[in-house]
Tab-separated table of C-alpha atoms and ligand atoms in Angstrom:
chain	number	residue	atom	x	y	z
A	845	MET	CA	-25.450	-27.790	18.797
A	846	GLU	CA	-22.740	-25.920	20.178
A	847	LEU	CA	-20.746	-23.879	17.951
A	848	ILE	CA	-17.414	-23.342	19.534
A	849	ASP	CA	-15.969	-19.891	19.126
A	850	GLY	CA	-12.613	-19.392	18.450
A	851	ASN	CA	-12.232	-15.973	18.061
A	852	LYS	CA	-13.028	-15.845	21.639
A	853	ILE	CA	-10.882	-18.612	22.653
A	854	ALA	CA	-7.760	-17.146	21.375
A	855	ALA	CA	-8.995	-13.466	22.556
A	856	GLU	CA	-8.955	-15.190	26.109
A	857	ILE	CA	-5.366	-17.284	25.233
A	858	ALA	CA	-4.137	-13.333	24.124
A	859	ALA	CA	-5.126	-11.874	27.145
A	860	GLU	CA	-3.429	-14.665	29.622
A	861	LEU	CA	0.205	-13.653	27.512
A	862	LYS	CA	-0.373	-10.238	27.373
A	863	ILE	CA	-0.186	-10.223	31.061
A	864	GLU	CA	3.063	-12.640	30.790
A	865	VAL	CA	4.629	-10.041	28.605
A	866	SER	CA	3.859	-7.222	30.408
A	867	ALA	CA	5.602	-8.417	33.439
A	868	ILE	CA	8.887	-8.866	31.178
A	869	ALA	CA	11.587	-6.494	31.876
A	870	GLY	CA	13.624	-4.984	29.364
A	871	ARG	CA	13.578	-5.915	25.779
A	872	LYS	CA	10.276	-7.753	24.899
A	873	PRO	CA	10.104	-11.378	23.128
A	874	CYS	CA	10.384	-10.958	18.751
A	875	ILE	CA	8.860	-12.591	16.025
A	876	ALA	CA	10.241	-12.093	12.852
A	877	LEU	CA	7.862	-13.640	10.410
A	878	LEU	CA	9.266	-14.072	6.818
A	879	ARG	CA	6.662	-13.088	3.720
A	880	VAL	CA	8.549	-14.235	0.157
A	881	GLY	CA	6.628	-13.032	-2.696
A	882	ASP	CA	2.813	-11.631	-2.365
A	883	ASP	CA	0.843	-14.872	-2.353
A	884	VAL	CA	-3.304	-12.866	-0.975
A	885	ALA	CA	-3.679	-15.900	1.902
A	886	SER	CA	-0.282	-14.656	3.193
A	887	ILE	CA	-0.327	-11.438	3.198
A	888	SER	CA	-3.508	-11.152	5.465
A	889	TYR	CA	-1.884	-14.330	7.815
A	890	VAL	CA	1.538	-12.105	8.184
A	891	ARG	CA	-0.532	-8.778	8.952
A	892	LYS	CA	-3.079	-10.976	11.427
A	893	LYS	CA	0.215	-11.874	12.983
A	894	GLU	CA	1.516	-8.947	13.489
A	895	LYS	CA	-1.208	-7.249	14.157
A	896	THR	CA	-1.899	-9.965	17.685
A	897	ALA	CA	1.813	-9.921	17.843
A	898	ALA	CA	1.323	-5.912	18.929
A	899	GLU	CA	-1.285	-6.473	20.759
A	900	ILE	CA	0.113	-8.856	23.303
A	901	GLY	CA	2.728	-6.640	23.649
A	902	LEU	CA	5.879	-8.976	21.068
A	903	GLU	CA	8.098	-7.092	18.751
A	904	SER	CA	8.134	-8.337	15.332
A	905	ARG	CA	10.451	-8.150	12.485
A	906	ILE	CA	8.230	-7.853	8.792
A	907	ILE	CA	10.826	-9.618	6.002
A	908	LEU	CA	9.725	-9.132	2.867
A	909	PRO	CA	11.616	-10.875	0.296
A	910	PRO	CA	10.975	-10.344	-3.154
A	911	VAL	CA	9.531	-13.906	-5.178
A	912	THR	CA	12.273	-14.161	-7.539
A	913	ILE	CA	15.082	-14.628	-3.980
A	914	SER	CA	17.086	-17.832	-4.545
A	915	GLN	CA	17.131	-20.554	-2.307
A	916	ALA	CA	20.557	-19.898	-0.826
A	917	GLU	CA	19.478	-16.406	-0.588
A	918	LEU	CA	16.676	-17.619	1.495
A	919	PHE	CA	18.688	-20.027	3.204
A	920	ALA	CA	21.241	-16.669	4.377
A	921	LEU	CA	18.517	-14.377	5.518
A	922	ILE	CA	18.184	-17.404	7.466
A	923	ASP	CA	20.724	-17.841	9.400
A	924	GLN	CA	21.420	-14.099	9.968
A	925	LEU	CA	17.907	-14.305	11.959
A	926	ASN	CA	18.965	-17.872	13.394
A	927	ASN	CA	21.928	-15.581	15.182
A	928	ASP	CA	20.352	-12.715	15.871
A	929	PRO	CA	20.383	-12.422	19.750
A	930	GLY	CA	17.098	-9.633	19.278
A	931	VAL	CA	15.261	-12.256	17.092
A	932	ASP	CA	13.541	-15.129	19.398
A	933	GLY	CA	10.983	-16.990	17.144
A	934	ILE	CA	11.599	-17.568	13.598
A	935	LEU	CA	8.110	-18.134	10.974
A	936	VAL	CA	8.411	-18.601	7.177
A	937	GLN	CA	5.159	-18.111	5.428
A	938	SER	CA	3.924	-20.766	4.093
A	939	PRO	CA	3.759	-21.424	0.721
A	940	LEU	CA	6.627	-21.003	-0.709
A	941	PRO	CA	7.533	-20.157	-4.854
A	942	LYS	CA	7.917	-23.596	-6.654
A	943	HIS	CA	11.225	-23.371	-7.153
A	944	ILE	CA	12.207	-22.985	-3.248
A	945	ASP	CA	12.651	-26.502	-1.254
A	946	GLU	CA	10.410	-26.136	1.566
A	947	VAL	CA	11.079	-28.649	3.992
A	948	ALA	CA	14.805	-27.902	3.507
A	949	VAL	CA	13.917	-23.973	4.643
A	950	PHE	CA	11.494	-25.428	7.698
A	951	ARG	CA	14.750	-27.117	8.308
A	952	ARG	CA	17.561	-24.207	8.245
A	953	VAL	CA	15.224	-22.508	11.039
A	954	SER	CA	17.292	-22.687	14.273
A	955	PRO	CA	15.132	-25.833	15.813
A	956	ALA	CA	15.454	-22.737	19.403
A	957	LYS	CA	14.101	-20.368	17.180
A	958	ASP	CA	11.225	-22.750	15.716
A	959	VAL	CA	8.379	-21.550	16.353
A	960	ASP	CA	6.218	-22.675	13.825
A	961	GLY	CA	7.130	-26.271	14.620
A	962	PHE	CA	7.946	-27.771	11.260
A	963	ASN	CA	12.269	-28.275	12.149
A	964	THR	CA	12.501	-31.683	11.988
A	965	LEU	CA	13.957	-32.515	16.008
A	966	ASN	CA	10.733	-30.010	16.820
A	967	LEU	CA	8.597	-32.497	14.627
A	968	GLY	CA	10.674	-35.261	16.202
A	969	LYS	CA	10.047	-34.318	19.855
A	970	VAL	CA	6.226	-34.097	18.946
A	971	ALA	CA	6.444	-37.970	18.406
A	972	GLN	CA	8.726	-38.739	21.144
A	973	GLU	CA	6.212	-36.508	23.448
A	974	ASP	CA	8.939	-34.129	24.590
A	975	GLU	CA	7.665	-31.299	25.680
A	976	THR	CA	11.173	-28.731	25.087
A	977	GLY	CA	10.094	-28.605	21.942
A	978	PHE	CA	7.781	-26.314	20.180
A	979	VAL	CA	4.649	-27.980	18.731
A	980	ALA	CA	3.028	-26.521	14.941
A	981	CYS	CA	0.377	-23.844	15.997
A	982	THR	CA	-2.630	-25.082	13.865
A	983	PRO	CA	-2.277	-28.880	15.459
A	984	ALA	CA	-1.446	-27.468	19.497
A	985	GLY	CA	-4.279	-24.675	18.385
A	986	ILE	CA	-7.195	-27.419	17.699
A	987	MET	CA	-5.627	-29.894	20.709
A	988	GLU	CA	-6.646	-25.932	22.404
A	989	LEU	CA	-9.683	-25.628	20.989
A	990	LEU	CA	-10.838	-28.978	22.795
A	991	ALA	CA	-9.303	-28.323	25.743
A	992	ARG	CA	-10.589	-25.252	26.611
A	993	SER	CA	-14.323	-26.633	24.920
A	994	GLY	CA	-14.618	-29.490	27.022
A	995	VAL	CA	-14.363	-32.513	24.685
A	996	ASP	CA	-12.000	-34.689	25.939
A	997	LEU	CA	-10.308	-37.183	23.418
A	998	LYS	CA	-9.469	-40.427	25.821
A	999	GLY	CA	-11.594	-43.175	24.473
A	1000	LYS	CA	-12.750	-41.146	21.274
A	1001	HIS	CA	-11.881	-42.367	18.567
A	1002	VAL	CA	-10.301	-39.017	16.049
A	1003	VAL	CA	-10.161	-39.758	11.953
A	1004	VAL	CA	-7.465	-36.897	10.931
A	1005	LEU	CA	-8.688	-36.162	7.258
A	1006	GLY	CA	-5.578	-34.819	5.212
A	1007	ARG	CA	-1.399	-35.792	5.994
A	1008	SER	CA	0.345	-32.567	5.930
A	1009	LEU	CA	3.021	-32.230	7.916
A	1010	ILE	CA	1.313	-28.924	8.910
A	1011	VAL	CA	-1.799	-30.015	10.158
A	1012	GLY	CA	-2.617	-34.014	9.528
A	1013	LYS	CA	0.577	-35.874	10.802
A	1014	PRO	CA	1.347	-33.481	14.292
A	1015	VAL	CA	-2.607	-33.342	14.920
A	1016	ALA	CA	-2.795	-37.107	14.797
A	1017	LEU	CA	1.016	-37.688	17.212
A	1018	LEU	CA	-0.887	-35.352	19.810
A	1019	ALA	CA	-4.377	-36.860	19.635
A	1020	LEU	CA	-1.760	-39.733	20.601
A	1021	GLN	CA	-0.045	-38.637	23.150
A	1022	LYS	CA	-0.324	-40.806	26.282
A	1023	LYS	CA	-1.223	-36.933	28.303
A	1024	ALA	CA	-4.762	-36.001	30.101
A	1025	GLY	CA	-6.788	-34.871	27.152
A	1026	ALA	CA	-5.543	-36.567	24.238
A	1027	ASN	CA	-5.074	-40.719	24.965
A	1028	GLY	CA	-7.539	-40.693	21.426
A	1029	THR	CA	-8.037	-43.214	18.828
A	1030	VAL	CA	-6.313	-42.287	15.530
A	1031	THR	CA	-7.386	-42.509	12.223
A	1032	ILE	CA	-5.632	-41.085	9.082
A	1033	CYS	CA	-7.434	-40.399	5.677
A	1034	HIS	CA	-6.556	-38.857	2.765
A	1035	SER	CA	-6.625	-39.301	-1.282
A	1036	ALA	CA	-5.696	-42.553	-0.962
A	1037	THR	CA	-8.601	-43.694	1.272
A	1038	ALA	CA	-10.912	-46.355	0.421
A	1039	ASN	CA	-14.744	-46.015	1.094
A	1040	LEU	CA	-14.020	-42.638	3.212
A	1041	PRO	CA	-17.242	-41.669	3.935
A	1042	ALA	CA	-17.331	-44.892	5.496
A	1043	MET	CA	-14.197	-44.056	7.430
A	1044	THR	CA	-15.136	-40.078	8.581
A	1045	ARG	CA	-18.766	-41.728	9.616
A	1046	GLN	CA	-16.696	-43.493	12.254
A	1047	ALA	CA	-15.572	-40.593	13.907
A	1048	ASP	CA	-16.565	-39.308	16.977
A	1049	VAL	CA	-14.350	-36.205	16.001
A	1050	LEU	CA	-13.428	-35.412	13.152
A	1051	ILE	CA	-10.365	-33.247	12.175
A	1052	ALA	CA	-10.944	-31.941	8.209
A	1053	ALA	CA	-7.543	-30.942	6.989
A	1054	ILE	CA	-7.627	-31.841	3.466
A	1055	GLY	CA	-7.598	-27.890	1.271
A	1056	ARG	CA	-11.270	-28.980	-0.572
A	1057	ALA	CA	-14.138	-26.413	-0.239
A	1058	GLU	CA	-16.512	-27.810	2.052
A	1059	PHE	CA	-15.441	-31.593	1.044
A	1060	VAL	CA	-17.217	-33.150	4.025
A	1061	THR	CA	-21.314	-33.253	3.913
A	1062	ALA	CA	-23.536	-34.631	6.107
A	1063	ASP	CA	-23.072	-38.294	4.955
A	1064	MET	CA	-19.537	-38.496	5.857
A	1065	VAL	CA	-20.316	-37.914	9.435
A	1066	LYS	CA	-21.772	-39.946	12.434
A	1067	PRO	CA	-24.533	-37.704	14.589
A	1068	GLY	CA	-23.241	-36.430	17.620
A	1069	ALA	CA	-19.711	-36.005	16.399
A	1070	VAL	CA	-17.100	-33.038	17.053
A	1071	VAL	CA	-16.066	-31.614	13.932
A	1072	ILE	CA	-13.001	-29.594	13.734
A	1073	ASP	CA	-12.621	-27.406	10.160
A	1074	VAL	CA	-9.117	-26.767	9.880
A	1075	GLY	CA	-10.151	-25.475	6.212
A	1076	ILE	CA	-9.702	-21.741	5.014
A	1077	ASN	CA	-10.749	-21.710	1.233
A	1078	ARG	CA	-11.322	-18.823	-1.301
A	1079	VAL	CA	-14.567	-19.099	-3.161
A	1080	VAL	CA	-15.811	-17.310	-5.684
A	1081	ASP	CA	-18.840	-15.532	-4.809
A	1082	ALA	CA	-20.507	-12.265	-6.868
A	1083	SER	CA	-22.742	-11.641	-4.394
A	1084	LYS	CA	-19.567	-10.676	-2.129
A	1085	LYS	CA	-17.704	-7.011	-2.223
A	1086	SER	CA	-15.002	-9.004	-2.348
A	1087	GLY	CA	-15.278	-10.995	-5.248
A	1088	TYR	CA	-14.978	-14.173	-2.854
A	1089	ARG	CA	-16.354	-16.102	0.240
A	1090	LEU	CA	-14.085	-18.229	2.762
A	1091	THR	CA	-14.987	-21.445	3.327
A	1092	GLY	CA	-13.827	-24.644	5.311
A	1093	ASP	CA	-13.183	-28.167	3.672
A	1094	VAL	CA	-17.137	-28.824	5.725
A	1095	HIS	CA	-20.515	-28.380	4.037
A	1096	PHE	CA	-21.479	-26.184	7.294
A	1097	VAL	CA	-24.600	-25.707	6.878
A	1098	SER	CA	-26.028	-29.149	6.115
A	1099	VAL	CA	-23.130	-31.194	8.801
A	1100	ALA	CA	-24.044	-28.271	11.476
A	1101	PRO	CA	-27.206	-29.288	12.362
A	1102	LEU	CA	-25.557	-32.796	13.040
A	1103	CYS	CA	-22.914	-32.342	15.185
A	1104	ALA	CA	-22.587	-31.429	18.832
A	1105	LYS	CA	-19.429	-29.037	18.374
A	1106	ILE	CA	-18.418	-27.203	15.318
A	1107	THR	CA	-15.832	-25.154	14.237
A	1108	PRO	CA	-17.189	-22.491	11.826
A	1109	VAL	CA	-14.766	-20.934	8.988
A	1110	PRO	CA	-13.532	-17.852	9.882
A	1111	GLY	CA	-13.800	-17.967	13.705
A	1112	GLY	CA	-12.866	-21.281	14.457
A	1113	VAL	CA	-8.644	-22.841	14.417
A	1114	GLY	CA	-8.206	-20.179	12.651
A	1115	PRO	CA	-7.199	-17.555	15.356
A	1116	MET	CA	-5.775	-20.418	17.095
A	1117	THR	CA	-3.239	-20.738	15.285
A	1118	VAL	CA	-2.552	-16.603	16.087
A	1119	ALA	CA	-2.247	-17.454	19.566
A	1120	MET	CA	-0.314	-20.099	19.892
A	1121	LEU	CA	2.289	-18.761	17.963
A	1122	MET	CA	2.576	-16.163	19.977
A	1123	LYS	CA	2.759	-19.220	22.366
A	1124	ASN	CA	5.621	-20.141	20.854
A	1125	THR	CA	7.440	-17.190	20.719
A	1126	LEU	CA	6.859	-16.165	24.405
A	1127	LYS	CA	7.943	-19.726	25.256
A	1128	ALA	CA	11.214	-19.032	22.823
A	1129	TYR	CA	11.868	-16.338	24.698
A	1130	ARG	CA	11.794	-17.836	28.001
A	1131	LEU	CA	14.296	-20.580	26.736
A	1132	GLN	CA	16.827	-18.138	25.311
A	1133	ALA	CA	16.813	-15.768	27.700
A	1134	CYS	CA	17.399	-19.330	30.433
A	1135	GLY	CA	20.251	-20.167	28.076
B	297	GUN	N1	0.573	-21.393	6.257
B	297	GUN	C1	-0.838	-21.547	6.063
B	297	GUN	N2	-0.583	-22.307	7.906
B	297	GUN	C2	0.945	-22.088	8.384
B	297	GUN	C3	1.210	-22.024	9.292
B	297	GUN	O1	0.742	-22.404	10.403
B	297	GUN	N3	2.844	-21.705	9.157
B	297	GUN	C4	3.332	-20.834	8.589
B	297	GUN	N4	4.468	-20.692	8.500
B	297	GUN	N5	2.755	-20.924	7.014
B	297	GUN	C5	1.596	-21.467	7.104
């Protein structure tokens, strides 16, 4: 079993980006990070994005509207950023409060600044294999992780567990694309899939993105499979100082010995999401600078 080291691969990408950014004379690329309210996980994700941006030499603007902000007010804030020539990329951290329509917010972000890749146009471009758009960061990070770990999806059965807009659907489309490294045969499973273990056992590459702690157990995995664990779940653990520990959607201890390769949590897909966000921000800057 080989552990896929997301921290190491993300650091390689960050180092590559840092060189590119250092060559930019004048205004550096800038990302606006919008976090509504005080969701505990979102606080740490946005902090990590801010920190990584600084390490690479990107500017960031942190905007923290209160949880009570109305949808109309949030739209106005996004419009302001859409029209601000000093801002290249805009990210609205998910989840948003219940009274706000998240998809409507993602649509409000200008496609040219949509470094999260959740806007309708950019999701459509993934389906059309049009590389002028932005690919959502976690799916893009998974593809990069596979490519840099020497996993070619051509001829492989890729089973995606989860159909979210943020991970499941776009990663399935990427794995399906007709390009080097992709060309997978893709199955998407979800909460209404019958006989799930029989489906996941067919996977040469299993991508678990269902948001349920340690859901994937050894009986659900084919020996020799590559397992990508996208979940980041907080489970209560009295033995930890914080009172909780982070765990993935895969029951790592029992599944890992079966696998050819597997990503850990933390330190697998998570850092790649941040690295791809930085890459998208540089892309947005270049697209805007070039008109
Ligand atoms: N919440 C969980 N993952 C993501 C992500 O990639 N982008 C945003 N904006 N919110 C998230």
